[in-house]
Amino acid sequence: MKHSLLLILFISLNFISSAKFKTDTLENKKRPKIGLVLSGGGAKGFAHVGVLKIIDELEIPIDYIAGTSMGSIIGGFYAIGYSANQIEEMIISQNWDQLLADEISRKYVPFHEKKNYERHVLSFPIRPKGIELPSGIVKGQNVINLFERLSIDYHDVTDFKKLPIPFVCVATDIETGEAVTLDKGYLPEAMRASMAIPTVFSPIEIDGRLLVDGGMVNNFPVKEVIDMGADIVIGVDVQSGPKSKEELKSFLDIINQTVSLMALNEFKKNIDFVDVYIKPNINNYSVGSFNAADSLIHKGEEAGRKFYSELKELKEKYQLKKKKIKQYKPPADSTTYYVKNIEYEGLNDVSKSLLSGKFNLDVPGEISLSQLKQGINWGYGSKYFDQVDFRLLGNKAKTLQVRVKERTTKRFNVGLRYDSDNQAGVLLNTTFRNKLRSGSHLSFDLKLSETPRFVTTYAIDNGLKPGITLQAEYNDWNVNAYEDWEQIGNFDLDYVKLDFKIHSILRESYSVGIGAKVEYYNVKSTFTLPGLESGNAEDYFFSYYTLLRLDSHEKAYYPKRGISLYGEYKLVTNNGASLDGMERPASIAYLKVQKAISITDKFTVYPKFYGRVIWGKNIPDFFMTYTGGIDQTDYFDIQMPFVGLERMEVASTNSFVFRGDFQYELFKNNYLIFKANVGKITEDVNESLSTGEWIRGLGVTYSYNSLIGPMEFSLMYSNKKDKVLNYVSLGYWF
């Protein structure tokens, strides 16, 4: 009995001990770590978001993330706490054309630069060794700013393994060709480096290494996520694989093929270590399909749905539970931060006062994200920098680091244009900044065409404080002459101008000034001009003027908001004090105004007015008002545009034109514009609008806003012509 009791006690203790050992073993056993790998693929990387939506739906925990190119962007935002739905909303809400083109509103461009903002097709830096090609088509200004705003709460985290989900991304050292694993540093900069497709995006320098797209050497970083500690790897591959020569149809196709081939061997090695391999069916999309974001996300979700059972089984097998990660809430424009001081980095030739003046922030004090965005836009719009970005460091009292990359102060620019009036032309421009003093620019324009033109300008912009502009100009113009609405010949006009003005500028939208100029006219013709004894004439004049300019349009072409206005009052003399035969100078008042009124996202109305009035007797023909032509030229202030008439068809003393343009965007960058105007031409300034001759005109324009500028074809008709006129315009106006 005693032995039996001892045996029972021994068995019981052994059972209890075994049960306890098993329980301890189960409790101490760590679940397998899940790693997520997201490949590069340009816009096709949006499909990653669809797969992440399935992962979120199943609540599968992700312990490590590795990504390349677009995979690094999606992965980086997921790593700091964005949900798949948040990333989807962020992607869909972006204007990708604007984001990838480094475009900003013209309101941030210095006033003296607005006229030149959209007229050059190509721009090259001038280095000591000569003109150089840019390192990339896109500098990435808007991209890096977006990344910085969306990750603002993690600017202090320099070790990416300490993010809510440990993260690494891959870039390529363009100097050595080596893969660079980025697991430390500044997260927005790392993501930007990983996506820097060579020749498309400018490379990024990090820790002395010049980095470009990681897809060149490792577009599917499986080994990296395993090295982080992943036991199970979920890989999402959005690469298209090598294409046939028949499929290589675009510049981006060629670039993507080059990148893919270089990383192909590494991909073949990595794919064997993937446990769940998901490849969305996105063969009909390209790396540039940014405007198909919604359908690409849907394709990713479809692919993830096919692996739903497999992923669910994985979760149940290992009893996976998603750890609680605080969902990241992106800051609104109204979000404020207390900034104790501002540090400016990267300034060499540009003064600190110029840049701080553009930001115009009061520190220490509360600064909203909206104010910060505006400051960055004012700084970048100044044209002194290739990139302006920021970093916000600290806890409650923050330090704002403004980091800039100064633009080469010497630029060589090229413009191209053709139109029915002036034929083909090439513009060659060189611009030098900070000559003689900071805030100045010196430019030379040479127009090569049948009507050549040369302009040199030196300007100093002091904002509200008076600045100066010196300009010398030469024009060789061919002008048609008309009588009774029919062309009777043409004459050659040589025009030389020396101009000096003093001006003040208010927040880059308003300018007021006074000036004086000397103008020389030389007319040569094979027929007798009206009012002249022969077909030739020449004379010079001294003029004094005051002007008011306003320009708040967000775009130079096809704006949807804003107003532009130019008003000038000028006194014309030929001896400095009066005109021959008159006791006083001639007076000329000139006004042109246009307002953009956006009725809907597609429909915009432009009410316009042009007016020119002359006081005085014996006004020289050089200063008469010439009405006609669909375009508003800036060569002379004597032309009044009028839809339905040939350029400068009607000569008169005074002219008033009321016009309305009605623009509808048929589809992206394609516009149909209906134009209607009425005009009153009078010979005497004392006549009112109730007297004189009324003319009417209609026109319709089809326009495509291309990479080299607007491409327009117009048909016009007026009640004074017995035929329909056509007009072709290709490229930016210059």
XYZ file of C-alpha atoms in Angstrom:
734
model
C 0.000 0.000 0.000
C 2.847 2.285 0.862
C 4.609 1.517 -2.415
C 1.356 2.057 -4.322
C 0.897 5.480 -2.765
C 4.468 6.431 -3.603
C 3.981 5.270 -7.207
C 0.771 7.277 -7.585
C 2.494 10.344 -6.086
C 5.445 9.957 -8.464
C 3.196 9.626 -11.522
C 1.152 12.652 -10.431
C 4.224 14.814 -9.884
C 5.675 13.712 -13.205
C 2.415 14.579 -15.011
C 2.255 17.971 -13.345
C 5.902 18.606 -14.177
C 5.423 17.558 -17.814
C 2.324 19.696 -18.188
C 4.134 22.678 -16.708
C 7.132 22.123 -19.039
C 4.841 21.972 -22.091
C 2.998 25.086 -21.033
C 6.255 26.951 -20.504
C 7.496 25.791 -23.878
C 4.349 27.042 -25.661
C 4.466 30.342 -23.843
C 8.139 30.929 -24.554
C 8.011 29.833 -28.175
C 8.211 32.935 -30.409
C 5.864 33.133 -33.371
C 7.542 33.368 -36.783
C 8.368 36.886 -37.933
C 6.665 38.089 -41.102
C 8.611 40.134 -43.631
C 7.069 42.091 -46.484
C 8.974 42.814 -49.701
C 7.665 45.377 -52.191
C 9.343 45.629 -55.587
C 9.891 48.684 -57.733
C 7.894 49.334 -60.871
C 7.073 53.010 -61.162
C 3.349 53.756 -61.187
C 2.641 50.024 -61.253
C 3.750 50.035 -57.621
C 0.333 51.435 -56.751
C -0.814 47.805 -56.943
C 1.087 47.223 -53.674
C -1.629 49.176 -51.899
C -4.310 46.743 -53.060
C -2.369 43.804 -51.597
C -1.858 45.733 -48.341
C -5.617 46.214 -48.119
C -6.031 42.422 -48.016
C -3.254 42.122 -45.417
C -5.012 44.761 -43.297
C -8.336 43.019 -43.752
C -6.877 39.734 -42.445
C -5.003 41.615 -39.696
C -1.769 39.826 -40.536
C 1.096 41.337 -38.563
C 4.014 42.664 -40.582
C 7.253 42.707 -38.609
C 9.703 43.944 -41.234
C 9.437 45.776 -44.554
C 11.949 46.117 -47.383
C 11.203 48.008 -50.572
C 12.741 49.414 -53.717
C 11.671 52.474 -55.706
C 7.856 52.772 -55.531
C 7.937 49.820 -53.138
C 10.086 51.890 -50.794
C 7.551 54.725 -50.845
C 4.519 52.523 -50.154
C 6.520 50.501 -47.634
C 7.911 53.570 -45.888
C 4.491 55.070 -45.287
C 3.106 51.715 -44.139
C 6.056 51.395 -41.741
C 5.251 54.651 -39.908
C 1.637 53.709 -39.330
C -0.378 54.603 -42.415
C -3.087 52.064 -43.205
C -3.562 50.754 -46.733
C -6.767 52.788 -47.020
C -4.945 55.968 -45.988
C -2.204 55.368 -48.550
C -4.854 54.743 -51.209
C -6.574 58.026 -50.380
C -3.248 59.842 -50.457
C -2.380 58.416 -53.899
C -5.779 59.076 -55.471
C -5.853 62.676 -54.228
C -2.514 63.649 -55.826
C -2.138 65.635 -59.029
C 0.627 63.422 -60.373
C 1.358 65.560 -63.428
C 2.033 68.555 -61.211
C 3.825 66.514 -58.556
C 6.271 64.888 -60.987
C 6.901 68.023 -63.049
C 8.052 70.218 -60.134
C 5.306 72.693 -61.031
C 4.228 75.383 -58.606
C 1.719 78.159 -58.964
C 2.960 81.244 -60.826
C 1.954 83.355 -57.855
C 5.162 82.202 -56.147
C 7.346 83.205 -59.090
C 9.063 86.637 -58.851
C 7.149 89.253 -60.757
C 9.906 89.965 -63.267
C 10.143 86.193 -63.953
C 6.446 85.550 -64.568
C 6.693 86.551 -68.193
C 9.534 84.094 -68.756
C 8.195 81.274 -66.578
C 6.624 79.291 -69.411
C 8.469 80.056 -72.601
C 11.564 77.787 -72.542
C 11.450 74.168 -73.680
C 14.975 73.327 -72.485
C 17.194 74.767 -69.765
C 20.844 73.924 -69.137
C 23.290 75.024 -66.439
C 26.421 76.868 -67.590
C 29.484 75.555 -65.763
C 33.108 76.713 -66.007
C 33.689 74.000 -68.632
C 30.681 75.073 -70.689
C 27.001 74.169 -71.064
C 26.056 70.913 -69.329
C 23.054 68.622 -69.548
C 20.973 68.418 -66.343
C 21.443 65.327 -64.152
C 17.735 64.554 -64.423
C 14.588 65.812 -66.083
C 12.849 66.131 -62.698
C 14.558 67.623 -59.660
C 11.992 66.069 -57.332
C 11.086 69.277 -55.487
C 7.400 68.482 -55.095
C 8.068 64.803 -54.364
C 10.456 65.409 -51.464
C 8.149 68.093 -50.031
C 5.220 65.651 -50.099
C 7.259 62.951 -48.343
C 8.388 65.438 -45.688
C 4.891 66.680 -44.920
C 3.421 63.185 -44.734
C 6.133 61.896 -42.372
C 6.620 65.044 -40.305
C 6.229 63.287 -36.936
C 9.129 60.947 -37.756
C 11.741 63.496 -38.851
C 13.632 62.774 -35.618
C 13.862 59.015 -36.204
C 17.238 58.357 -37.801
C 17.262 54.563 -37.291
C 14.591 53.069 -39.560
C 14.572 49.868 -37.464
C 13.020 51.935 -34.688
C 9.987 52.883 -36.778
C 6.670 51.265 -35.759
C 7.546 48.594 -38.348
C 11.303 48.223 -38.964
C 12.055 49.296 -42.521
C 14.869 49.359 -45.076
C 14.978 50.465 -48.683
C 17.472 49.954 -51.463
C 19.248 52.479 -53.680
C 22.154 52.248 -56.125
C 25.496 54.013 -55.848
C 25.733 55.403 -59.380
C 29.505 55.798 -59.021
C 30.301 52.178 -58.085
C 27.178 50.321 -59.210
C 26.761 48.822 -55.742
C 23.470 48.273 -53.973
C 23.081 50.502 -50.910
C 20.752 49.413 -48.121
C 19.315 52.486 -46.427
C 18.312 51.723 -42.850
C 19.400 55.010 -41.255
C 19.195 58.705 -42.005
C 16.284 60.915 -43.031
C 13.311 58.812 -44.145
C 11.898 61.142 -46.850
C 15.367 61.496 -48.378
C 15.929 57.727 -48.344
C 12.619 57.076 -50.112
C 13.396 59.803 -52.655
C 16.834 58.265 -53.363
C 15.383 54.794 -53.845
C 13.012 56.057 -56.561
C 15.510 58.256 -58.467
C 15.189 56.641 -61.916
C 18.367 57.627 -63.818
C 17.917 60.492 -66.339
C 14.321 60.998 -65.122
C 14.980 62.057 -61.503
C 18.114 63.815 -60.329
C 20.262 61.622 -58.061
C 20.465 62.257 -54.301
C 23.694 62.498 -52.342
C 23.597 60.743 -48.957
C 26.708 60.316 -46.794
C 28.964 61.190 -49.700
C 27.416 58.636 -52.081
C 25.435 59.672 -55.160
C 22.337 57.477 -55.152
C 19.758 56.540 -57.781
C 16.949 54.007 -58.139
C 17.695 50.761 -56.300
C 15.916 48.816 -59.030
C 19.078 48.984 -61.105
C 20.730 46.298 -58.957
C 18.132 44.939 -56.536
C 14.488 45.480 -57.359
C 13.168 42.753 -55.048
C 15.085 43.011 -51.713
C 14.233 39.628 -50.150
C 17.653 39.009 -48.599
C 17.454 42.356 -46.828
C 14.187 41.520 -45.075
C 15.508 38.072 -44.080
C 18.635 39.685 -42.618
C 16.330 41.846 -40.521
C 14.928 38.685 -38.936
C 12.001 37.581 -41.122
C 11.116 33.871 -40.955
C 8.293 34.055 -43.501
C 8.450 36.365 -46.524
C 5.473 37.806 -48.380
C 6.649 39.310 -51.646
C 4.663 41.555 -53.979
C 6.202 41.852 -57.434
C 4.987 44.539 -59.839
C 7.832 44.221 -62.325
C 6.786 43.551 -65.893
C 9.809 41.525 -66.864
C 11.776 41.973 -70.097
C 9.717 43.247 -73.033
C 10.073 42.386 -76.686
C 11.318 44.980 -79.160
C 7.732 45.398 -80.416
C 6.609 46.329 -76.887
C 9.313 48.949 -76.332
C 7.346 51.944 -77.570
C 8.196 54.821 -75.248
C 11.070 56.542 -73.488
C 9.876 55.188 -70.140
C 9.638 51.665 -71.574
C 13.293 51.843 -72.590
C 14.365 53.197 -69.199
C 12.358 50.550 -67.348
C 13.749 47.763 -69.557
C 17.311 48.933 -68.883
C 16.714 48.976 -65.126
C 14.937 45.601 -65.143
C 17.661 43.792 -67.092
C 20.385 44.997 -64.741
C 18.561 43.592 -61.696
C 17.261 40.394 -63.351
C 19.918 38.011 -61.974
C 19.483 39.309 -58.427
C 15.720 38.867 -58.744
C 16.107 35.205 -59.791
C 18.197 34.560 -56.683
C 15.750 36.294 -54.355
C 12.498 34.793 -55.552
C 13.437 31.322 -54.223
C 13.293 32.644 -50.647
C 9.763 34.037 -50.926
C 7.069 32.026 -49.133
C 4.024 33.856 -50.530
C 4.720 35.319 -53.985
C 2.028 37.729 -55.237
C 2.240 39.126 -58.750
C -0.683 41.353 -59.854
C -1.822 41.129 -63.471
C -0.826 44.622 -64.612
C 0.813 43.917 -67.959
C -1.389 46.499 -69.685
C 0.044 49.278 -67.541
C 3.380 51.071 -67.754
C 5.754 52.610 -65.242
C 4.239 55.975 -66.199
C 0.562 55.091 -65.627
C 0.219 57.481 -62.691
C -3.233 58.594 -63.745
C -4.505 55.007 -63.551
C -3.845 54.784 -59.810
C -7.359 53.652 -58.851
C -7.419 50.745 -61.319
C -3.868 49.675 -60.407
C -4.843 49.542 -56.718
C -7.882 47.484 -57.708
C -5.647 45.074 -59.659
C -3.462 44.674 -56.584
C -6.499 43.946 -54.460
C -7.634 41.307 -56.963
C -4.219 39.640 -56.777
C -4.232 39.737 -52.980
C -7.736 38.268 -52.921
C -6.482 35.200 -54.826
C -4.085 34.526 -51.933
C -6.719 35.175 -49.296
C -7.032 31.495 -48.258
C -3.274 30.987 -48.202
C -2.724 34.092 -46.095
C -5.566 33.169 -43.764
C -4.159 29.662 -43.342
C -0.759 31.179 -42.531
C -2.357 33.360 -39.894
C -4.279 30.490 -38.282
C -1.388 28.019 -38.426
C 0.884 30.274 -36.417
C -1.894 32.017 -34.498
C -0.714 35.359 -35.809
C -2.059 38.417 -34.098
C -1.447 41.888 -35.390
C 0.381 44.013 -32.872
C -1.210 47.316 -32.104
C 0.435 50.113 -34.052
C -0.793 53.632 -33.615
C -2.407 54.634 -36.887
C -0.595 57.621 -38.276
C -2.686 60.727 -38.701
C -1.215 63.022 -41.367
C -1.101 66.687 -40.375
C -3.554 69.157 -41.854
C -2.490 72.486 -43.334
C -3.828 74.157 -40.201
C -1.633 72.048 -37.868
C 0.758 74.303 -35.953
C 4.196 73.694 -34.441
C 6.113 75.797 -31.972
C 9.400 76.633 -33.657
C 12.149 78.105 -31.517
C 14.638 78.805 -34.310
C 15.337 78.298 -38.024
C 18.564 76.934 -39.469
C 19.368 77.484 -43.162
C 21.643 74.912 -44.784
C 23.246 74.916 -48.232
C 23.592 78.677 -48.759
C 26.748 79.799 -50.543
C 26.090 82.495 -53.142
C 22.563 83.439 -52.085
C 22.209 85.568 -48.974
C 20.455 84.275 -45.874
C 18.354 87.443 -45.749
C 16.933 86.768 -49.231
C 15.847 83.240 -48.288
C 14.508 84.194 -44.840
C 12.595 87.018 -46.506
C 10.885 84.509 -48.799
C 9.844 82.373 -45.795
C 8.803 85.406 -43.718
C 8.255 83.343 -40.541
C 8.155 84.849 -37.055
C 10.203 82.714 -34.660
C 10.109 81.788 -31.923
C 6.403 81.190 -32.297
C 3.673 78.984 -33.679
C 3.980 78.149 -37.380
C 1.308 76.339 -39.355
C 2.079 73.730 -41.983
C 0.330 75.996 -44.487
C 2.772 78.833 -43.700
C 5.683 76.449 -44.057
C 4.432 75.195 -47.431
C 4.040 78.751 -48.669
C 7.528 79.655 -47.496
C 8.976 76.688 -49.377
C 7.039 77.665 -52.503
C 8.210 81.288 -52.286
C 11.783 80.086 -51.867
C 11.653 77.600 -54.736
C 9.728 80.020 -56.937
C 12.525 82.579 -56.549
C 14.519 80.572 -59.155
C 17.644 80.678 -56.987
C 17.328 77.040 -55.926
C 16.931 73.631 -57.544
C 15.458 72.269 -54.331
C 14.069 73.681 -51.084
C 13.019 71.205 -48.404
C 12.755 71.056 -44.630
C 13.200 68.968 -41.508
C 11.439 69.588 -38.200
C 13.429 68.380 -35.184
C 12.720 68.347 -31.463
C 9.797 67.644 -29.209
C 7.674 70.563 -28.033
C 10.037 73.375 -29.042
C 11.233 72.463 -32.530
C 14.105 73.512 -34.729
C 13.204 74.060 -38.361
C 15.979 73.106 -40.751
C 15.533 74.646 -44.209
C 17.801 72.860 -46.647
C 18.512 74.225 -50.118
C 20.462 73.281 -53.226
C 21.451 76.440 -54.998
C 20.738 76.611 -58.689
C 23.599 77.401 -61.002
C 23.369 81.166 -61.431
C 24.166 80.871 -65.123
C 21.597 79.224 -67.402
C 21.247 78.642 -71.112
C 17.630 78.301 -72.258
C 16.006 77.359 -75.537
C 12.494 78.121 -76.824
C 10.748 76.932 -79.986
C 7.723 78.434 -81.708
C 5.791 78.578 -84.955
C 2.762 80.685 -85.796
C 1.005 81.817 -88.948
C 2.060 85.451 -88.553
C 5.729 85.151 -87.590
C 6.578 81.704 -89.010
C 9.178 79.531 -87.237
C 11.432 80.923 -84.550
C 14.069 79.748 -82.076
C 14.768 81.603 -78.858
C 18.263 81.429 -77.347
C 18.493 82.875 -73.860
C 21.260 83.174 -71.306
C 20.454 84.305 -67.788
C 22.901 85.261 -65.044
C 21.831 85.877 -61.458
C 23.439 87.871 -58.663
C 25.513 89.977 -61.047
C 26.897 93.052 -59.265
C 24.529 92.455 -56.355
C 22.300 89.813 -54.762
C 18.746 89.662 -56.081
C 19.664 90.821 -59.578
C 19.451 89.081 -62.923
C 20.982 89.749 -66.314
C 19.502 88.132 -69.410
C 20.093 88.093 -73.151
C 17.409 87.019 -75.644
C 18.163 86.243 -79.269
C 15.241 85.292 -81.484
C 16.301 83.550 -84.686
C 13.622 83.856 -87.356
C 12.582 85.855 -90.398
C 11.796 88.635 -87.917
C 14.829 88.543 -85.586
C 14.852 90.170 -82.202
C 17.459 90.871 -79.522
C 16.770 91.984 -75.956
C 19.106 92.416 -73.028
C 17.758 93.164 -69.544
C 19.365 93.920 -66.205
C 16.988 94.066 -63.246
C 17.268 94.416 -59.492
C 14.264 93.279 -57.480
C 13.959 94.864 -54.036
C 10.327 94.003 -53.337
C 8.510 97.027 -51.913
C 11.736 99.001 -51.939
C 12.320 100.578 -55.348
C 14.201 98.388 -57.796
C 15.433 99.162 -61.282
C 15.241 97.647 -64.762
C 17.501 98.562 -67.673
C 16.592 97.185 -71.087
C 17.911 97.466 -74.625
C 15.925 95.961 -77.505
C 16.137 95.556 -81.259
C 13.327 94.243 -83.505
C 13.263 93.626 -87.241
C 9.582 93.209 -88.005
C 7.656 92.561 -91.192
C 4.184 94.147 -91.066
C 1.388 93.802 -93.604
C -0.514 96.913 -94.725
C -4.290 96.820 -95.410
C -6.826 99.026 -97.107
C -10.569 98.336 -97.191
C -9.982 95.004 -95.433
C -7.578 93.762 -98.116
C -3.801 93.503 -97.978
C -2.081 96.034 -100.249
C 1.531 95.276 -99.394
C 3.953 95.039 -96.495
C 6.781 97.002 -95.016
C 9.884 96.312 -92.963
C 10.080 97.938 -89.544
C 13.336 98.288 -87.614
C 12.747 99.214 -84.001
C 15.328 100.063 -81.326
C 14.484 100.829 -77.706
C 16.457 101.895 -74.633
C 14.333 101.714 -71.493
C 14.924 102.601 -67.832
C 12.352 102.228 -65.073
C 12.051 102.267 -61.301
C 9.505 99.868 -59.829
C 8.161 98.407 -56.612
C 6.695 94.917 -56.241
C 4.122 93.722 -53.725
C 4.127 89.977 -52.916
C 5.048 89.052 -56.511
C 1.615 89.947 -57.903
C 1.549 93.747 -58.154
C 4.064 96.117 -59.689
C 4.002 99.890 -59.999
C 6.663 101.997 -61.608
C 7.766 105.012 -63.589
C 10.189 105.098 -66.469
C 11.640 106.754 -69.512
C 12.675 105.355 -72.870
C 14.147 106.289 -76.197
C 12.579 104.684 -79.280
C 13.879 104.657 -82.851
C 11.711 103.638 -85.838
C 12.885 102.982 -89.384
C 10.266 101.951 -91.974
C 11.149 100.691 -95.425
C 8.511 99.863 -98.007
C 8.088 99.380 -101.764
C 4.806 101.331 -101.719
C 3.643 104.654 -100.329
C 2.342 104.461 -96.790
C -0.796 106.402 -95.845
C 0.174 109.798 -94.420
C 3.729 109.634 -95.743
C 5.148 111.245 -98.865
C 7.202 108.130 -99.640
C 7.367 104.512 -98.558
C 10.261 105.164 -96.179
C 10.354 106.944 -92.841
C 12.491 107.096 -89.728
C 12.381 109.013 -86.495
C 13.214 108.747 -82.810
C 11.162 109.663 -79.744
C 11.597 110.270 -76.017
C 8.826 108.904 -73.810
C 7.982 109.086 -70.124
C 5.536 106.670 -68.577
C 3.960 105.276 -65.453
C 2.633 101.744 -65.221
C 0.615 99.349 -63.112
C 0.852 95.594 -63.539
C -1.081 92.828 -61.818
C -0.678 89.108 -62.448
C -2.167 86.505 -60.120
C -2.843 83.700 -62.628
C -1.617 80.328 -61.397
C -0.585 79.378 -64.953
C 0.508 81.409 -67.954
C -1.605 79.288 -70.303
C -5.165 78.114 -69.614
C -5.367 79.482 -66.056
C -8.413 78.676 -63.966
C -8.164 81.539 -61.509
C -6.538 84.912 -61.052
C -6.444 88.184 -62.902
C -3.901 89.949 -65.094
C -3.812 93.666 -65.812
C -1.438 96.036 -67.545
C -2.110 99.750 -67.490
C 0.182 102.467 -68.829
C 0.072 106.205 -69.336
C 2.782 107.588 -71.630
C 3.929 111.003 -72.805
C 5.555 110.932 -76.241
C 7.983 113.639 -77.418
C 10.634 113.951 -80.094
C 12.732 116.576 -78.380
C 12.344 115.645 -74.731
C 9.548 118.133 -74.020
C 7.006 118.155 -76.878
C 6.164 116.926 -80.364
C 6.988 119.000 -83.426
C 4.021 121.175 -84.293
C 2.569 120.802 -80.779
C 3.133 122.770 -77.607
C 2.935 119.671 -75.461
C 3.681 115.936 -75.688
C 1.221 113.422 -77.052
C -0.594 111.359 -74.423
C -1.320 107.649 -74.760
C -3.328 105.552 -72.306
C -3.299 101.795 -72.645
C -5.142 99.091 -70.687
C -5.496 95.332 -71.028
C -7.170 93.148 -68.434
C -8.239 89.506 -68.213
C -9.874 87.526 -65.431
C -10.156 83.735 -65.223
C -13.447 82.522 -63.758
C -13.658 78.784 -63.166
C -17.309 77.762 -63.515
C -16.592 74.054 -63.094
C -13.440 71.959 -63.032
C -13.691 71.690 -66.838
C -15.270 75.003 -67.840
C -13.566 78.395 -67.521
C -14.692 81.827 -68.712
C -12.283 84.659 -69.518
C -13.793 88.152 -69.785
C -11.222 90.486 -71.389
C -10.896 94.161 -72.240
C -8.345 95.988 -74.365
C -8.321 99.749 -74.759
C -5.939 102.322 -76.221
C -6.579 106.069 -76.398
C -4.427 108.879 -77.834
C -4.607 112.606 -77.071
C -2.983 115.126 -79.368
C -2.698 116.319 -82.939
C -0.383 115.178 -85.708
C 0.279 111.886 -83.990
C 3.043 109.994 -85.860
C 1.901 106.796 -87.610
C 4.356 104.897 -85.430
C 2.085 105.509 -82.436
C -1.287 104.896 -84.056
C -3.399 102.038 -82.707
C -3.389 98.879 -84.850
C -6.256 96.449 -84.237
C -6.316 92.809 -85.327
C -4.779 89.413 -84.642
C -5.733 86.603 -82.302
C -2.580 86.803 -80.159
C -1.501 89.596 -77.847
C 2.123 90.373 -78.669
C 4.494 92.023 -76.247
C 6.806 93.419 -78.919
C 4.971 96.729 -79.236
C 2.224 98.418 -77.258
C 0.500 99.634 -80.423
C -1.303 96.369 -81.226
C -4.808 95.533 -80.049
C -5.804 91.887 -80.528
C -9.084 91.174 -82.285
C -10.462 87.749 -83.207
C -11.588 87.704 -86.836
C -9.100 90.236 -88.250
C -5.579 89.854 -89.561
C -2.745 91.017 -87.350
C -2.637 94.846 -87.100
C -5.201 95.128 -89.910
C -6.963 98.350 -88.879
C -5.105 101.581 -88.080
C -6.931 104.165 -85.952
C -6.430 106.634 -83.175
C -8.444 104.856 -80.494
C -9.605 101.279 -80.093
C -11.762 99.459 -77.536
C -12.219 95.676 -77.607
C -14.589 93.692 -75.386
C -13.967 89.964 -75.555
C -15.056 86.739 -73.917
C -13.303 83.364 -74.186
C -15.227 80.254 -73.159
C -12.921 77.308 -72.553
C -13.885 73.675 -72.024
C -11.361 70.948 -71.252
C -12.509 68.008 -73.374
C -10.034 65.691 -71.716
C -6.645 66.077 -70.114
C -4.675 68.966 -71.704
C -7.103 69.186 -74.655
C -9.254 72.290 -74.883
C -12.008 73.668 -77.069
C -12.224 77.460 -76.805
C -14.981 79.650 -78.237
C -13.991 83.320 -78.641
C -16.250 86.286 -79.287
C -15.401 89.985 -79.365
C -16.791 93.353 -80.355
C -14.679 96.422 -80.934
C -15.141 100.151 -81.407
C -12.657 102.004 -83.600
C -12.700 105.799 -83.415
C -10.582 108.532 -84.954
C -11.178 111.188 -82.309
C -10.580 110.809 -78.590
C -13.576 113.040 -77.935
C -15.889 110.489 -79.551
C -17.705 108.244 -77.149
C -18.506 104.572 -77.500
C -21.841 105.578 -79.014
C -20.028 106.892 -82.099
C -17.464 105.410 -84.423
C -17.492 102.013 -86.087
C -18.359 98.724 -84.400
C -16.785 95.498 -85.612
C -17.620 91.987 -84.524
C -15.695 88.751 -84.666
C -15.983 85.098 -83.680
C -13.473 82.289 -83.403
C -13.059 78.703 -82.271
C -9.760 77.164 -81.164
C -8.737 73.581 -80.541
C -5.692 73.410 -78.294
C -3.418 70.735 -76.919
C -1.146 71.774 -74.062
C 1.945 69.733 -74.931
C 5.363 69.387 -73.324
C 6.758 71.977 -75.746
C 3.905 74.401 -75.185
C 0.366 74.991 -76.482
C -0.446 73.647 -79.939
C -3.447 75.553 -81.307
C -5.501 75.673 -84.473
C -8.069 78.457 -84.832
C -10.804 79.446 -87.277
C -12.058 83.070 -87.223
C -14.654 85.225 -88.896
C -15.677 88.890 -88.647
C -18.446 90.996 -90.137
C -15.806 92.975 -92.069
C -14.282 90.015 -93.898
C -15.927 87.833 -96.506
C -13.836 84.787 -95.654
C -12.935 82.518 -92.774
C -9.382 83.016 -91.468
C -7.233 80.307 -89.946
C -4.369 80.623 -87.509
C -1.845 78.051 -86.296
C 0.253 78.499 -83.168
C 2.762 75.945 -81.858
C 4.849 76.393 -78.723
C 5.284 78.990 -76.004
C 5.060 82.629 -76.976
C 8.323 84.586 -77.005
